CSV table of N, CA and C in Angstrom, one decimal:
chain,number,residue,atom,x,y,z
A,1219,ASP,N,84.7,91.9,144.1
A,1219,ASP,CA,83.8,92.7,143.2
A,1219,ASP,C,84.3,94.1,143.1
A,1220,SER,N,84.1,94.6,141.9
A,1220,SER,CA,84.5,96.0,141.7
A,1220,SER,C,83.5,96.6,140.7
A,1221,MET,N,83.5,97.9,140.5
A,1221,MET,CA,82.5,98.5,139.6
A,1221,MET,C,82.9,98.3,138.2
A,1222,LYS,N,84.1,98.0,137.8
A,1222,LYS,CA,84.5,97.8,136.4
A,1222,LYS,C,84.1,99.0,135.6
A,1223,LEU,N,84.3,100.2,136.1
A,1223,LEU,CA,84.0,101.4,135.3
A,1223,LEU,C,85.3,101.8,134.6
A,1224,ASP,N,85.2,102.2,133.4
A,1224,ASP,CA,86.4,102.7,132.7
A,1224,ASP,C,86.6,104.2,132.9
A,1225,SER,N,87.5,104.5,133.7
A,1225,SER,CA,87.9,105.9,134.0
A,1225,SER,C,88.9,106.4,133.0
A,1226,PRO,N,88.6,107.6,132.5
A,1226,PRO,CA,89.6,108.1,131.5
A,1226,PRO,C,91.0,108.3,132.2
A,1227,SER,N,91.0,108.4,133.5
A,1227,SER,CA,92.2,108.4,134.3
A,1227,SER,C,92.2,107.4,135.3
A,1228,HIS,N,93.1,106.4,135.2
A,1228,HIS,CA,93.1,105.3,136.2
A,1228,HIS,C,93.9,105.8,137.5
A,1229,ASP,N,94.1,107.0,137.6
A,1229,ASP,CA,94.9,107.6,138.7
A,1229,ASP,C,94.0,107.7,139.9
A,1230,GLY,N,94.1,106.8,140.8
A,1230,GLY,CA,93.3,106.8,142.0
A,1230,GLY,C,93.5,108.0,142.8
A,1231,ALA,N,94.7,108.5,142.9
A,1231,ALA,CA,95.0,109.7,143.7
A,1231,ALA,C,94.3,110.9,143.2
A,1232,ALA,N,94.3,111.1,141.8
A,1232,ALA,CA,93.6,112.2,141.2
A,1232,ALA,C,92.1,112.1,141.4
A,1233,LEU,N,91.5,110.9,141.3
A,1233,LEU,CA,90.1,110.7,141.6
A,1233,LEU,C,89.8,111.0,143.0
A,1234,LEU,N,90.6,110.6,143.9
A,1234,LEU,CA,90.4,110.8,145.3
A,1234,LEU,C,90.4,112.3,145.6
A,1235,ARG,N,91.4,113.1,145.1
A,1235,ARG,CA,91.4,114.5,145.3
A,1235,ARG,C,90.2,115.2,144.7
A,1236,LYS,N,89.7,114.7,143.6
A,1236,LYS,CA,88.6,115.4,142.9
A,1236,LYS,C,87.3,115.2,143.7
A,1237,PHE,N,87.1,114.0,144.2
A,1237,PHE,CA,85.8,113.6,144.9
A,1237,PHE,C,85.8,113.7,146.4
A,1238,ASP,N,86.9,114.0,147.0
A,1238,ASP,CA,87.0,114.1,148.4
A,1238,ASP,C,86.6,115.4,148.9
A,1239,ALA,N,85.2,115.6,149.0
A,1239,ALA,CA,84.6,116.9,149.2
A,1239,ALA,C,85.1,117.5,150.6
A,1240,ASP,N,85.2,116.6,151.6
A,1240,ASP,CA,85.6,117.1,152.9
A,1240,ASP,C,87.1,117.2,153.2
A,1241,GLY,N,87.9,116.9,152.2
A,1241,GLY,CA,89.3,117.0,152.4
A,1241,GLY,C,90.0,116.0,153.3
A,1242,SER,N,89.3,114.9,153.6
A,1242,SER,CA,89.8,113.9,154.6
A,1242,SER,C,90.8,113.0,154.1
A,1243,GLY,N,91.0,113.0,152.8
A,1243,GLY,CA,92.0,112.1,152.2
A,1243,GLY,C,91.4,110.7,151.9
A,1244,THR,N,90.1,110.6,152.2
A,1244,THR,CA,89.4,109.3,151.9
A,1244,THR,C,88.0,109.7,151.3
A,1245,LEU,N,87.3,108.7,150.8
A,1245,LEU,CA,86.0,108.9,150.2
A,1245,LEU,C,84.9,108.3,151.1
A,1246,SER,N,83.9,109.1,151.4
A,1246,SER,CA,82.8,108.5,152.1
A,1246,SER,C,81.9,107.8,151.1
A,1247,LEU,N,80.9,107.1,151.6
A,1247,LEU,CA,80.0,106.4,150.7
A,1247,LEU,C,79.3,107.4,149.7
A,1248,SER,N,78.9,108.6,150.1
A,1248,SER,CA,78.2,109.5,149.2
A,1248,SER,C,79.2,110.1,148.2
A,1249,GLU,N,80.5,110.3,148.6
A,1249,GLU,CA,81.5,110.8,147.7
A,1249,GLU,C,81.8,109.7,146.7
A,1250,PHE,N,81.9,108.4,147.1
A,1250,PHE,CA,82.1,107.3,146.2
A,1250,PHE,C,81.0,107.1,145.2
A,1251,GLN,N,79.7,107.3,145.7
A,1251,GLN,CA,78.6,107.2,144.8
A,1251,GLN,C,78.6,108.3,143.7
A,1252,GLN,N,79.0,109.5,144.1
A,1252,GLN,CA,79.2,110.6,143.1
A,1252,GLN,C,80.2,110.2,142.1
A,1253,LEU,N,81.4,109.7,142.5
A,1253,LEU,CA,82.4,109.3,141.6
A,1253,LEU,C,81.9,108.2,140.6
A,1254,CYS,N,81.2,107.2,141.1
A,1254,CYS,CA,80.7,106.1,140.3
A,1254,CYS,C,79.7,106.7,139.3
A,1255,GLN,N,78.8,107.6,139.7
A,1255,GLN,CA,77.8,108.2,138.8
A,1255,GLN,C,78.5,109.0,137.7
A,1256,GLN,N,79.5,109.7,138.0
A,1256,GLN,CA,80.2,110.5,137.0
A,1256,GLN,C,80.9,109.6,136.0
A,1257,LEU,N,81.6,108.6,136.5
A,1257,LEU,CA,82.3,107.6,135.6
A,1257,LEU,C,81.3,106.9,134.7
A,1258,GLU,N,80.1,106.5,135.2
A,1258,GLU,CA,79.1,105.9,134.4
A,1258,GLU,C,78.6,106.8,133.4
A,1259,GLN,N,78.3,108.0,133.7
A,1259,GLN,CA,77.8,109.0,132.7
A,1259,GLN,C,78.8,109.2,131.6
A,1260,ALA,N,80.1,109.3,132.0
A,1260,ALA,CA,81.2,109.5,131.0
A,1260,ALA,C,81.2,108.2,130.1
A,1261,ALA,N,81.1,107.0,130.6
A,1261,ALA,CA,81.1,105.8,129.8
A,1261,ALA,C,79.9,105.8,128.8
A,1262,VAL,N,78.8,106.2,129.3
A,1262,VAL,CA,77.6,106.2,128.4
A,1262,VAL,C,77.8,107.2,127.3
A,1263,ALA,N,78.3,108.4,127.6
A,1263,ALA,CA,78.6,109.4,126.6
A,1263,ALA,C,79.5,108.9,125.6
A,1264,ARG,N,80.6,108.3,126.0
A,1264,ARG,CA,81.6,107.7,125.1
A,1264,ARG,C,81.0,106.7,124.2
A,1265,ALA,N,80.1,105.8,124.7
A,1265,ALA,CA,79.5,104.8,124.0
A,1265,ALA,C,78.6,105.4,122.9
A,1266,ALA,N,77.9,106.5,123.3
A,1266,ALA,CA,77.0,107.1,122.3
A,1266,ALA,C,77.7,107.8,121.2
A,1267,SER,N,79.0,108.1,121.4
A,1267,SER,CA,79.7,108.8,120.4
A,1267,SER,C,80.7,107.9,119.7
A,1268,ALA,N,80.5,106.6,119.8
A,1268,ALA,CA,81.4,105.6,119.2
A,1268,ALA,C,81.2,105.7,117.6
A,1269,PRO,N,82.3,105.6,116.9
A,1269,PRO,CA,82.2,105.7,115.4
A,1269,PRO,C,81.4,104.6,114.8
A,1270,SER,N,80.8,105.0,113.7
A,1270,SER,CA,80.0,103.9,112.9
A,1270,SER,C,81.0,103.0,112.3
A,1271,PRO,N,80.6,101.8,111.9
A,1271,PRO,CA,81.5,100.9,111.2
A,1271,PRO,C,82.1,101.5,109.9
A,1272,ALA,N,81.3,102.3,109.2
A,1272,ALA,CA,81.9,102.9,107.9
A,1272,ALA,C,82.9,103.9,108.3
A,1273,ASP,N,82.6,104.8,109.3
A,1273,ASP,CA,83.6,105.8,109.7
A,1273,ASP,C,84.9,105.1,110.3
A,1274,MET,N,84.7,104.0,111.0
A,1274,MET,CA,85.9,103.3,111.6
A,1274,MET,C,86.7,102.7,110.4
A,1275,SER,N,86.0,102.1,109.4
A,1275,SER,CA,86.7,101.5,108.3
A,1275,SER,C,87.5,102.6,107.5
A,1276,ALA,N,86.9,103.7,107.3
A,1276,ALA,CA,87.6,104.8,106.6
A,1276,ALA,C,88.8,105.3,107.4
A,1277,LYS,N,88.6,105.5,108.7
A,1277,LYS,CA,89.7,105.9,109.5
A,1277,LYS,C,90.8,104.9,109.5
A,1278,ALA,N,90.5,103.6,109.6
A,1278,ALA,CA,91.5,102.5,109.6
A,1278,ALA,C,92.3,102.6,108.3
A,1279,LYS,N,91.6,102.9,107.2
A,1279,LYS,CA,92.3,102.9,105.9
A,1279,LYS,C,93.3,104.1,105.9
A,1280,ARG,N,92.9,105.3,106.4
A,1280,ARG,CA,93.8,106.4,106.5
A,1280,ARG,C,95.0,106.1,107.3
A,1281,VAL,N,94.8,105.5,108.5
A,1281,VAL,CA,95.8,105.1,109.4
A,1281,VAL,C,96.8,104.1,108.8
A,1282,PHE,N,96.2,103.1,108.2
A,1282,PHE,CA,97.0,102.0,107.6
A,1282,PHE,C,97.9,102.6,106.6
A,1283,GLU,N,97.4,103.5,105.7
A,1283,GLU,CA,98.2,104.1,104.6
A,1283,GLU,C,99.3,105.0,105.2
A,1284,ALA,N,99.0,105.6,106.3
A,1284,ALA,CA,100.0,106.5,106.9
A,1284,ALA,C,101.1,105.7,107.6
A,1285,HIS,N,100.8,104.5,108.1
A,1285,HIS,CA,101.8,103.7,108.8
A,1285,HIS,C,102.5,102.6,108.0
A,1286,ASP,N,102.1,102.4,106.7
A,1286,ASP,CA,102.7,101.4,105.9
A,1286,ASP,C,104.0,102.1,105.3
A,1287,ALA,N,105.0,102.3,106.1
A,1287,ALA,CA,106.2,103.0,105.8
A,1287,ALA,C,106.9,102.4,104.7
A,1288,ASN,N,107.0,101.1,104.6
A,1288,ASN,CA,107.7,100.5,103.5
A,1288,ASN,C,106.9,100.1,102.3
A,1289,LEU,N,105.7,100.6,102.3
A,1289,LEU,CA,104.7,100.5,101.1
A,1289,LEU,C,104.5,99.1,100.6
A,1290,THR,N,104.5,98.1,101.5
A,1290,THR,CA,104.3,96.7,101.2
A,1290,THR,C,102.8,96.4,101.1
A,1291,GLY,N,101.9,97.3,101.5
A,1291,GLY,CA,100.5,96.9,101.6
A,1291,GLY,C,100.2,96.0,102.8
A,1292,LYS,N,101.1,95.9,103.7
A,1292,LYS,CA,100.9,95.1,104.9
A,1292,LYS,C,101.5,95.9,106.1
A,1293,LEU,N,100.9,95.7,107.2
A,1293,LEU,CA,101.4,96.3,108.5
A,1293,LEU,C,101.8,95.1,109.4
A,1294,GLY,N,103.0,95.3,110.0
A,1294,GLY,CA,103.5,94.2,110.9
A,1294,GLY,C,104.4,94.9,111.9
A,1295,GLY,N,104.6,94.2,113.0
A,1295,GLY,CA,105.4,94.6,114.1
A,1295,GLY,C,105.2,96.0,114.6
A,1296,ARG,N,106.2,96.8,114.5
A,1296,ARG,CA,106.1,98.2,115.0
A,1296,ARG,C,105.1,99.0,114.3
A,1297,GLU,N,105.0,98.9,113.0
A,1297,GLU,CA,104.0,99.6,112.2
A,1297,GLU,C,102.6,99.3,112.7
A,1298,LEU,N,102.3,98.1,112.9
A,1298,LEU,CA,101.0,97.7,113.4
A,1298,LEU,C,100.7,98.2,114.7
A,1299,ARG,N,101.6,98.1,115.7
A,1299,ARG,CA,101.4,98.6,117.0
A,1299,ARG,C,101.2,100.1,117.0
A,1300,GLU,N,102.0,100.8,116.2
A,1300,GLU,CA,101.9,102.3,116.1
A,1300,GLU,C,100.5,102.7,115.5
A,1301,ALA,N,100.1,101.9,114.5
A,1301,ALA,CA,98.8,102.2,113.8
A,1301,ALA,C,97.7,102.0,114.8
A,1302,LEU,N,97.7,100.9,115.5
A,1302,LEU,CA,96.6,100.7,116.5
A,1302,LEU,C,96.7,101.7,117.6
A,1303,ASP,N,97.9,102.1,118.1
A,1303,ASP,CA,98.0,103.1,119.1
A,1303,ASP,C,97.4,104.4,118.6
A,1304,SER,N,97.7,104.8,117.4
A,1304,SER,CA,97.2,106.1,116.9
A,1304,SER,C,95.7,106.1,116.8
A,1305,MET,N,95.1,104.9,116.7
A,1305,MET,CA,93.6,104.8,116.7
A,1305,MET,C,93.0,104.6,118.1
A,1306,LYS,N,93.9,104.7,119.1
A,1306,LYS,CA,93.5,104.5,120.5
A,1306,LYS,C,92.9,103.1,120.7
A,1307,LEU,N,93.4,102.1,120.1
A,1307,LEU,CA,92.9,100.8,120.2
A,1307,LEU,C,94.0,100.0,120.9
A,1308,ASP,N,93.6,99.2,121.9
A,1308,ASP,CA,94.6,98.4,122.8
A,1308,ASP,C,95.1,97.2,122.0
A,1309,SER,N,96.4,97.2,121.7
A,1309,SER,CA,97.0,96.1,121.0
A,1309,SER,C,97.7,95.1,121.9
A,1310,THR,N,97.6,95.4,123.3
A,1310,THR,CA,98.4,94.6,124.2
A,1310,THR,C,97.7,93.6,125.0
A,1311,SER,N,96.4,93.7,125.1
A,1311,SER,CA,95.6,92.8,125.9
A,1311,SER,C,95.6,91.4,125.3
A,1312,PRO,N,95.4,90.4,126.1
A,1312,PRO,CA,95.3,89.0,125.6
A,1312,PRO,C,94.2,88.9,124.5
A,1313,ASP,N,93.1,89.6,124.7
A,1313,ASP,CA,92.0,89.5,123.7
A,1313,ASP,C,92.4,90.1,122.4
A,1314,ALA,N,93.1,91.2,122.5
A,1314,ALA,CA,93.6,91.9,121.3
A,1314,ALA,C,94.6,91.0,120.6
A,1315,MET,N,95.5,90.3,121.3
A,1315,MET,CA,96.5,89.5,120.7
A,1315,MET,C,95.8,88.3,120.0
A,1316,ALA,N,94.7,87.7,120.6
A,1316,ALA,CA,94.0,86.6,120.0
A,1316,ALA,C,93.3,87.1,118.7
A,1317,LEU,N,92.7,88.3,118.7
A,1317,LEU,CA,92.1,88.8,117.5
A,1317,LEU,C,93.2,89.0,116.4
A,1318,LEU,N,94.3,89.5,116.8
A,1318,LEU,CA,95.4,89.8,115.8
A,1318,LEU,C,95.8,88.5,115.2
A,1319,ARG,N,95.9,87.4,116.0
A,1319,ARG,CA,96.3,86.1,115.4
A,1319,ARG,C,95.2,85.6,114.5
A,1320,ARG,N,93.9,85.9,114.9
A,1320,ARG,CA,92.8,85.4,114.1
A,1320,ARG,C,92.8,86.1,112.7
A,1321,PHE,N,93.1,87.4,112.7
A,1321,PHE,CA,93.1,88.1,111.4
A,1321,PHE,C,94.3,88.0,110.6
A,1322,ASP,N,95.4,87.5,111.2
A,1322,ASP,CA,96.6,87.2,110.4
A,1322,ASP,C,96.5,85.7,109.9
A,1323,ALA,N,95.7,85.6,108.8
A,1323,ALA,CA,95.4,84.3,108.3
A,1323,ALA,C,96.6,83.4,107.9
A,1324,ASP,N,97.6,84.0,107.4
A,1324,ASP,CA,98.8,83.3,106.9
A,1324,ASP,C,99.9,83.1,108.0
A,1325,GLY,N,99.7,83.7,109.2
A,1325,GLY,CA,100.6,83.6,110.3
A,1325,GLY,C,101.9,84.4,110.0
A,1326,SER,N,101.9,85.3,109.1
A,1326,SER,CA,103.1,86.1,108.8
A,1326,SER,C,103.4,87.2,109.8
A,1327,GLY,N,102.5,87.5,110.7
A,1327,GLY,CA,102.7,88.6,111.6
A,1327,GLY,C,102.4,89.9,111.0
A,1328,THR,N,101.8,89.9,109.8
A,1328,THR,CA,101.4,91.2,109.1
A,1328,THR,C,99.9,91.1,108.7
A,1329,LEU,N,99.4,92.3,108.5
A,1329,LEU,CA,98.0,92.4,108.2
A,1329,LEU,C,97.8,93.3,106.9
A,1330,SER,N,96.9,92.8,106.0
A,1330,SER,CA,96.6,93.6,104.8
A,1330,SER,C,95.6,94.7,105.3
A,1331,LEU,N,95.3,95.6,104.3
A,1331,LEU,CA,94.3,96.7,104.7
A,1331,LEU,C,93.0,96.1,105.1
A,1332,SER,N,92.4,95.2,104.4
A,1332,SER,CA,91.1,94.7,104.8
A,1332,SER,C,91.2,93.9,106.1
A,1333,GLU,N,92.3,93.2,106.4
A,1333,GLU,CA,92.4,92.5,107.7
A,1333,GLU,C,92.6,93.6,108.8
A,1334,PHE,N,93.3,94.6,108.5
A,1334,PHE,CA,93.5,95.7,109.5
A,1334,PHE,C,92.2,96.4,109.8
A,1335,GLN,N,91.4,96.6,108.8
A,1335,GLN,CA,90.1,97.2,109.0
A,1335,GLN,C,89.2,96.3,109.9
A,1336,GLN,N,89.2,95.0,109.6
A,1336,GLN,CA,88.3,94.1,110.4
A,1336,GLN,C,88.8,94.1,111.8
A,1337,LEU,N,90.1,94.0,112.0
A,1337,LEU,CA,90.7,94.0,113.4
A,1337,LEU,C,90.3,95.3,114.1
A,1338,CYS,N,90.4,96.4,113.5
A,1338,CYS,CA,90.0,97.7,114.1
A,1338,CYS,C,88.6,97.7,114.5
A,1339,LEU,N,87.7,97.2,113.7
A,1339,LEU,CA,86.3,97.2,114.0
A,1339,LEU,C,86.1,96.3,115.2
A,1340,GLN,N,86.7,95.1,115.3
A,1340,GLN,CA,86.6,94.2,116.4
A,1340,GLN,C,87.1,94.8,117.7
A,1341,LEU,N,88.3,95.5,117.6
A,1341,LEU,CA,88.9,96.1,118.8
A,1341,LEU,C,88.0,97.2,119.3
A,1342,GLU,N,87.4,98.0,118.4
A,1342,GLU,CA,86.6,99.1,118.8
A,1342,GLU,C,85.3,98.6,119.5
A,1343,GLN,N,84.8,97.5,119.0
A,1343,GLN,CA,83.6,96.9,119.6
A,1343,GLN,C,83.9,96.3,121.0
A,1344,ALA,N,85.2,95.9,121.2
A,1344,ALA,CA,85.6,95.3,122.4
A,1344,ALA,C,85.9,96.3,123.5
A,1345,LYS,N,86.0,97.5,123.1
A,1345,LYS,CA,86.4,98.6,124.2
A,1345,LYS,C,85.4,98.5,125.3
A,1346,PRO,N,85.9,98.6,126.5
A,1346,PRO,CA,85.0,98.6,127.7
A,1346,PRO,C,84.3,99.9,127.9
A,1347,LEU,N,83.3,100.2,127.2
A,1347,LEU,CA,82.7,101.5,127.3
A,1347,LEU,C,81.3,101.5,127.9
A,1348,THR,N,80.6,100.5,127.8
A,1348,THR,CA,79.2,100.6,127.8
A,1348,THR,C,78.5,100.1,129.1
A,1349,ALA,N,77.4,100.7,129.2
A,1349,ALA,CA,76.4,100.3,130.2
A,1349,ALA,C,75.1,100.5,129.5
A,1350,SER,N,74.7,99.7,128.6
A,1350,SER,CA,73.5,99.8,127.8
A,1350,SER,C,72.5,98.8,128.3
A,1351,PRO,N,71.4,99.2,128.6
A,1351,PRO,CA,71.0,100.6,128.9
A,1351,PRO,C,71.6,101.1,130.2
A,1352,ALA,N,71.7,102.4,130.3
A,1352,ALA,CA,72.3,102.9,131.5
A,1352,ALA,C,71.5,102.5,132.8
A,1353,PRO,N,72.2,102.2,133.8
A,1353,PRO,CA,71.5,101.8,135.1
A,1353,PRO,C,70.8,103.0,135.6
A,1354,SER,N,69.7,102.8,136.4
A,1354,SER,CA,69.0,103.9,137.0
A,1354,SER,C,69.9,104.4,138.1
A,1355,SER,N,69.6,105.6,138.5
A,1355,SER,CA,70.3,106.2,139.6
A,1355,SER,C,70.3,105.4,140.9
A,1356,ALA,N,69.1,104.8,141.2
A,1356,ALA,CA,69.0,104.0,142.4
A,1356,ALA,C,69.8,102.7,142.2
A,1357,ASP,N,69.8,102.1,141.1
A,1357,ASP,CA,70.6,100.9,140.8
A,1357,ASP,C,72.1,101.2,141.0
A,1358,MET,N,72.5,102.3,140.4
A,1358,MET,CA,73.9,102.7,140.5
A,1358,MET,C,74.3,103.0,141.9
A,1359,SER,N,73.4,103.6,142.6
A,1359,SER,CA,73.7,104.0,144.0
A,1359,SER,C,73.8,102.7,144.9
A,1360,ALA,N,72.9,101.7,144.6
A,1360,ALA,CA,73.0,100.5,145.4
A,1360,ALA,C,74.2,99.7,145.0
A,1361,GLU,N,74.6,99.6,143.8
A,1361,GLU,CA,75.8,98.9,143.3
A,1361,GLU,C,77.0,99.6,143.9
A,1362,ALA,N,77.1,100.9,143.9
A,1362,ALA,CA,78.2,101.7,144.5
A,1362,ALA,C,78.3,101.4,146.0
A,1363,LYS,N,77.2,101.3,146.7
A,1363,LYS,CA,77.2,101.0,148.1
A,1363,LYS,C,77.7,99.6,148.4
A,1364,ARG,N,77.3,98.6,147.6
A,1364,ARG,CA,77.7,97.2,147.7
A,1364,ARG,C,79.3,97.1,147.5
A,1365,VAL,N,79.8,97.8,146.5
A,1365,VAL,CA,81.2,97.8,146.2
A,1365,VAL,C,82.0,98.5,147.3
A,1366,PHE,N,81.4,99.7,147.7
A,1366,PHE,CA,82.1,100.5,148.8
A,1366,PHE,C,82.2,99.6,150.0
A,1367,GLU,N,81.2,99.0,150.4
A,1367,GLU,CA,81.2,98.1,151.6
A,1367,GLU,C,82.2,97.0,151.5
A,1368,ALA,N,82.3,96.4,150.3
A,1368,ALA,CA,83.2,95.3,150.1
A,1368,ALA,C,84.6,95.7,150.1
A,1369,HIS,N,84.9,97.0,149.8
A,1369,HIS,CA,86.3,97.5,149.8
A,1369,HIS,C,86.7,98.3,151.0
A,1370,ASP,N,85.8,98.6,151.9
A,1370,ASP,CA,86.1,99.3,153.1
A,1370,ASP,C,86.7,98.3,154.1
A,1371,ALA,N,87.9,97.9,153.8
A,1371,ALA,CA,88.5,96.8,154.6
A,1371,ALA,C,88.6,97.1,156.1
A,1372,ASN,N,88.9,98.3,156.4
A,1372,ASN,CA,89.1,98.6,157.9
A,1372,ASN,C,87.8,99.1,158.5
A,1373,LEU,N,86.7,99.0,157.8
A,1373,LEU,CA,85.4,99.4,158.3
A,1373,LEU,C,85.3,100.8,158.9
A,1374,THR,N,85.9,101.7,158.3
A,1374,THR,CA,85.9,103.1,158.7
A,1374,THR,C,84.7,103.9,158.1
A,1375,GLY,N,84.1,103.4,157.1
A,1375,GLY,CA,83.1,104.1,156.4
A,1375,GLY,C,83.7,105.1,155.4
A,1376,LYS,N,85.0,104.9,155.1
A,1376,LYS,CA,85.7,105.7,154.2
A,1376,LYS,C,86.6,104.8,153.4
A,1377,LEU,N,86.9,105.2,152.1
A,1377,LEU,CA,87.8,104.4,151.3
A,1377,LEU,C,89.1,105.2,151.2
A,1378,SER,N,90.2,104.6,151.5
A,1378,SER,CA,91.5,105.2,151.3
A,1378,SER,C,91.9,105.1,149.8
A,1379,GLY,N,93.0,105.7,149.5
A,1379,GLY,CA,93.5,105.7,148.1
A,1379,GLY,C,93.7,104.3,147.6
A,1380,ARG,N,94.3,103.4,148.4
A,1380,ARG,CA,94.5,102.0,148.1
A,1380,ARG,C,93.2,101.3,147.9
A,1381,GLU,N,92.2,101.5,148.8
A,1381,GLU,CA,90.9,100.8,148.7
A,1381,GLU,C,90.2,101.3,147.5
A,1382,LEU,N,90.3,102.6,147.2
A,1382,LEU,CA,89.7,103.2,146.0
A,1382,LEU,C,90.2,102.5,144.7
A,1383,ARG,N,91.5,102.4,144.6
A,1383,ARG,CA,92.1,101.7,143.4
A,1383,ARG,C,91.6,100.3,143.2
A,1384,GLU,N,91.4,99.6,144.4
A,1384,GLU,CA,90.9,98.2,144.3
A,1384,GLU,C,89.4,98.2,144.0
A,1385,ALA,N,88.7,99.2,144.3
A,1385,ALA,CA,87.2,99.3,144.1
A,1385,ALA,C,87.0,99.5,142.6
């Protein structure tokens, strides 16, 4: 089990330094709960600021036009990856690859503008952002405690950097 919270920085060492209030090089349960609460608040804030479908479609059109270097009206290969990257959409996950195949109706490996817009909307919706509705502080604290205890492999009451990455 893990918290499955989307951290803007998956750097466990940086998170450890930031939340290790006592400088022990490990996180206590209360330090871990503070980390989880801050990550959850950031995820809820990002979800609240997600673009509307109309805004996403307009942005996808601008990006498509900017990346259609050969002016074919299609994006494929490198153009497509760069366009998705510029929109901060993951084009490498198995789910993204399945969506890409689904929107590439003719199997050519290229997408038209409308296909690209639909793909972008789907990938945006698939981003792991949300906790809707946001869990209560007590629920979050209890979940953090359960995950903490599951990952405190050496039963020290502290999470090492390795244990934190796994949590």
